CSV table of C-alpha atoms in Angstrom, one decimal:
chain,number,residue,atom,x,y,z
G,1,MET,CA,0.0,0.0,0.0
G,2,ARG,CA,1.5,3.3,-1.0
G,3,ALA,CA,1.6,5.9,1.9
G,4,SER,CA,-0.4,3.6,4.2
G,5,ILE,CA,-3.8,5.2,4.0
G,6,MET,CA,-6.2,3.4,6.1
G,7,LEU,CA,-9.9,3.8,5.1
G,8,THR,CA,-12.3,0.9,4.9
G,9,LEU,CA,-14.0,0.6,1.5
G,10,TRP,CA,-17.5,-0.7,1.8
G,11,GLY,CA,-18.7,-1.8,-1.6
G,12,SER,CA,-17.4,0.2,-4.5
G,13,ARG,CA,-18.5,3.7,-3.7
G,14,CYS,CA,-18.9,4.3,0.1
G,15,TRP,CA,-15.9,5.1,2.3
G,16,SER,CA,-16.3,4.6,6.0
G,17,PRO,CA,-13.5,5.6,8.4
G,18,ILE,CA,-12.2,3.3,11.1
G,19,THR,CA,-11.8,5.1,14.4
G,20,THR,CA,-10.3,2.3,16.5
G,21,CYS,CA,-8.2,-0.8,15.9
G,22,ARG,CA,-8.2,-3.4,18.7
G,23,GLY,CA,-6.1,-6.5,18.8
G,24,GLU,CA,-3.3,-7.8,16.5
G,25,THR,CA,-5.4,-8.3,13.3
G,26,LEU,CA,-6.2,-5.4,11.1
G,27,PRO,CA,-9.8,-5.2,9.7
G,28,ASP,CA,-10.3,-6.7,6.2
G,29,ALA,CA,-10.0,-3.4,4.2
G,30,LYS,CA,-8.5,-2.1,1.1
G,31,ARG,CA,-7.5,1.1,2.9
G,32,LEU,CA,-7.3,2.1,6.6
G,33,LEU,CA,-6.9,5.4,8.4
G,34,THR,CA,-6.1,5.3,12.1
G,35,PRO,CA,-3.3,6.6,14.3
G,36,THR,CA,-3.7,3.7,16.7
G,37,CYS,CA,-2.5,0.8,14.7
G,38,ALA,CA,1.3,0.9,14.9
G,39,THR,CA,1.6,-1.9,12.3
G,40,ALA,CA,-0.4,0.1,9.7
G,41,ILE,CA,1.9,3.1,9.7
G,42,SER,CA,5.3,1.6,8.7
G,43,HIS,CA,5.7,-0.3,12.0
G,44,ARG,CA,6.1,3.0,13.9
G,45,ASN,CA,4.5,4.3,17.0
G,46,PRO,CA,1.0,5.7,16.6
G,47,SER,CA,0.9,9.1,15.1
G,48,GLN,CA,-1.6,11.8,16.1
G,49,ALA,CA,-4.5,13.5,14.3
G,50,TRP,CA,-2.4,16.2,12.6
G,51,GLY,CA,0.2,13.8,11.3
G,52,VAL,CA,-2.4,11.3,10.1
G,53,ALA,CA,-4.3,14.1,8.3
G,54,PHE,CA,-1.1,15.3,6.7
G,55,TYR,CA,-0.2,11.8,5.5
G,56,LEU,CA,-3.8,11.4,4.2
G,57,MET,CA,-3.4,14.6,2.2
G,58,LEU,CA,0.0,13.4,0.9
G,59,ALA,CA,-1.5,10.1,-0.2
G,60,LEU,CA,-4.5,11.7,-1.8
G,61,ARG,CA,-2.3,14.2,-3.7
G,62,THR,CA,-0.2,11.3,-4.9
G,63,LEU,CA,-3.2,9.4,-6.1
G,64,LEU,CA,-4.7,12.4,-7.8
G,65,ARG,CA,-1.4,13.4,-9.4
G,66,ASP,CA,-0.8,9.8,-10.7
G,67,LYS,CA,-4.3,9.7,-12.2
G,68,GLY,CA,-3.7,13.1,-14.0
G,69,TRP,CA,-6.4,14.8,-12.0
G,70,PHE,CA,-4.5,18.0,-11.5
G,71,ASP,CA,-3.3,18.2,-15.1
G,72,SER,CA,-6.7,17.5,-16.6
G,73,ARG,CA,-8.1,20.5,-14.7
G,74,GLY,CA,-5.1,22.8,-15.2
G,75,ILE,CA,-4.4,22.9,-11.5
G,76,ALA,CA,-0.9,23.0,-10.0
G,77,VAL,CA,-0.1,20.1,-7.8
G,78,PRO,CA,-0.3,21.4,-4.2
G,79,ASN,CA,2.8,21.9,-2.1
G,80,LEU,CA,1.7,20.3,1.1
G,81,ALA,CA,4.8,21.5,2.9
G,82,GLU,CA,2.8,24.7,3.4
G,83,TYR,CA,0.7,22.9,6.0
G,84,LEU,CA,3.7,21.8,8.2
G,85,ASP,CA,3.4,24.9,10.4
G,86,LEU,CA,-0.1,23.7,11.4
G,87,VAL,CA,1.1,20.1,11.8
G,88,ALA,CA,3.9,21.1,14.1
G,89,LEU,CA,1.7,23.3,16.2
G,90,GLY,CA,-1.0,20.7,16.4
G,91,THR,CA,1.4,17.9,17.2
G,92,VAL,CA,3.0,19.7,20.1
G,93,ALA,CA,-0.2,21.3,21.4
G,94,ASP,CA,-1.8,17.9,21.5
G,95,VAL,CA,1.0,16.7,23.7
G,96,VAL,CA,1.9,13.8,21.4
G,97,PRO,CA,5.1,11.9,22.0
G,98,LEU,CA,7.8,13.2,19.7
G,99,ASP,CA,8.8,9.8,18.3
G,100,THR,CA,10.7,9.7,15.0
G,101,ASN,CA,7.8,10.4,12.8
G,102,ASN,CA,6.3,13.2,14.9
G,103,ARG,CA,9.7,14.7,15.5
G,104,ILE,CA,10.4,15.0,11.8
G,105,LEU,CA,7.0,16.6,11.2
G,106,THR,CA,7.5,19.0,14.1
G,107,TRP,CA,11.1,19.9,13.0
G,108,GLN,CA,10.0,20.6,9.5
G,109,GLY,CA,7.1,22.8,10.7
G,110,LEU,CA,9.4,24.7,13.1
G,111,SER,CA,11.9,25.2,10.3
G,112,ARG,CA,9.2,26.8,8.1
G,113,ILE,CA,7.9,29.0,10.9
G,114,ARG,CA,11.5,30.2,11.7
G,115,ALA,CA,12.0,31.0,8.0
G,116,GLY,CA,8.8,33.1,8.0
G,117,LYS,CA,6.9,30.5,5.8
G,118,CYS,CA,3.9,30.2,8.1
G,119,ARG,CA,0.4,31.5,8.2
G,120,PRO,CA,-0.1,35.1,9.3
G,121,GLY,CA,-2.3,33.9,12.1
G,122,ILE,CA,0.6,31.9,13.5
G,123,LYS,CA,2.8,34.9,13.1
G,124,ALA,CA,0.2,37.0,15.0
G,125,LEU,CA,0.0,34.4,17.8
G,126,LEU,CA,3.8,34.4,18.1
G,127,GLU,CA,3.7,38.2,18.5
G,128,ILE,CA,1.0,38.0,21.1
G,129,ALA,CA,3.0,35.3,23.0
G,130,ASN,CA,6.1,37.5,22.7
G,131,ARG,CA,8.0,34.8,21.0
G,132,ASP,CA,10.8,35.4,18.4
G,133,PRO,CA,10.1,33.2,15.4
G,134,LEU,CA,13.8,32.9,14.7
G,135,LYS,CA,14.4,31.3,18.1
G,136,LEU,CA,11.3,29.3,18.2
G,137,ALA,CA,11.4,25.9,19.9
G,138,ALA,CA,8.9,23.1,20.2
G,139,SER,CA,8.5,24.1,23.9
G,140,ASP,CA,7.2,27.5,22.7
G,141,LEU,CA,4.5,25.7,20.6
G,142,GLY,CA,3.6,23.6,23.7
G,143,PHE,CA,3.7,26.2,26.4
G,144,ALA,CA,3.1,29.6,24.7
G,145,LEU,CA,1.0,29.0,21.6
G,146,GLY,CA,-0.9,25.7,22.2
G,147,PRO,CA,-2.4,26.7,25.5
G,148,ARG,CA,-3.9,29.9,24.0
G,149,LEU,CA,-5.5,27.9,21.3
G,150,ASN,CA,-6.7,25.2,23.6
G,151,ALA,CA,-8.1,27.8,26.0
G,152,ALA,CA,-9.9,29.5,23.1
G,153,GLY,CA,-11.6,26.2,22.4
G,154,SER,CA,-12.7,25.8,26.0
G,155,TRP,CA,-14.0,29.4,25.9
G,156,THR,CA,-16.3,28.6,22.9
G,157,ILE,CA,-14.3,30.9,20.7
G,158,CYS,CA,-12.7,28.1,18.9
G,159,PRO,CA,-14.0,29.0,15.4
G,160,SER,CA,-12.3,32.5,15.6
G,161,ALA,CA,-9.1,30.8,16.9
G,162,TRP,CA,-9.2,28.5,14.0
G,163,ARG,CA,-9.9,31.2,11.5
G,164,CYS,CA,-7.1,33.4,12.8
G,165,CYS,CA,-4.6,30.6,13.0
G,166,CYS,CA,-5.3,29.4,9.4
G,167,ALA,CA,-5.7,32.9,7.9
G,168,THR,CA,-3.9,33.3,4.6
G,169,THR,CA,-3.9,37.1,4.6
G,170,SER,CA,-2.7,39.6,7.1
G,171,VAL,CA,-4.2,39.2,10.5
G,172,LYS,CA,-4.8,42.3,12.7
G,173,ARG,CA,-4.0,42.1,16.4
G,174,ALA,CA,-7.7,43.0,16.9
G,175,CYS,CA,-8.6,39.6,15.5
G,176,TRP,CA,-7.3,38.1,18.8
G,177,PRO,CA,-9.5,38.3,21.9
G,178,THR,CA,-7.6,40.1,24.7
G,179,SER,CA,-8.1,37.1,27.0
G,180,TRP,CA,-5.6,35.2,24.8
G,181,THR,CA,-2.8,37.5,25.6
G,182,ARG,CA,-2.7,36.6,29.3
C-alpha cells in the first residue's frame, strides 16, 4: 500500500472511516486510516491526528497526481509542505510523544515557521505570545501558543481561533481576543 492510507472501502462507492483498531489483526479493508494501529503506519509508534491528516493529504495528492487529475483541470499540484506549520503546532499542542515520525513533522514545521513561511495567524500568535520566530522551539509551541488555542476552544471561541490561525492574509491584532494575551 502506497503511503499507508487506512480507510475501509464498503462496496465500490462508500468510504467509512475506522476510528479504532483493537487486537493484532487489522480489519479486512482495502485502505485504513487510524493513528492507533502501529503496524499500519510503517511499523512505527502511533501518530496523532495532525500527522495522520497530513499523510492522508499526501496520499490523496499522490493518487490524484498519478491519475492526472490536476493536469486535466489545469491545477498546480499542491505543495503540502505549506501545512507543516499547522502540523507542528497541532502535534506539540496535542502533547503527542515526539517519536521519530512526529519529531520529523515538528522539526519541518518549526523550520518553516522560523523561516517566516507560516500563516499570518501563527505569526500574530507568536507576536501575542512575545516569541521570536527565529528562536522558536517546540516548547514554545507547547507552552506559549498551544495553551492559548486550547483555552480558546474551551471558551467557545474556537471558530475564531481556527480562522485566525489558518488565515492566509494579514491578521490584525484585533482579531485576537484580549483574553488570549494573558
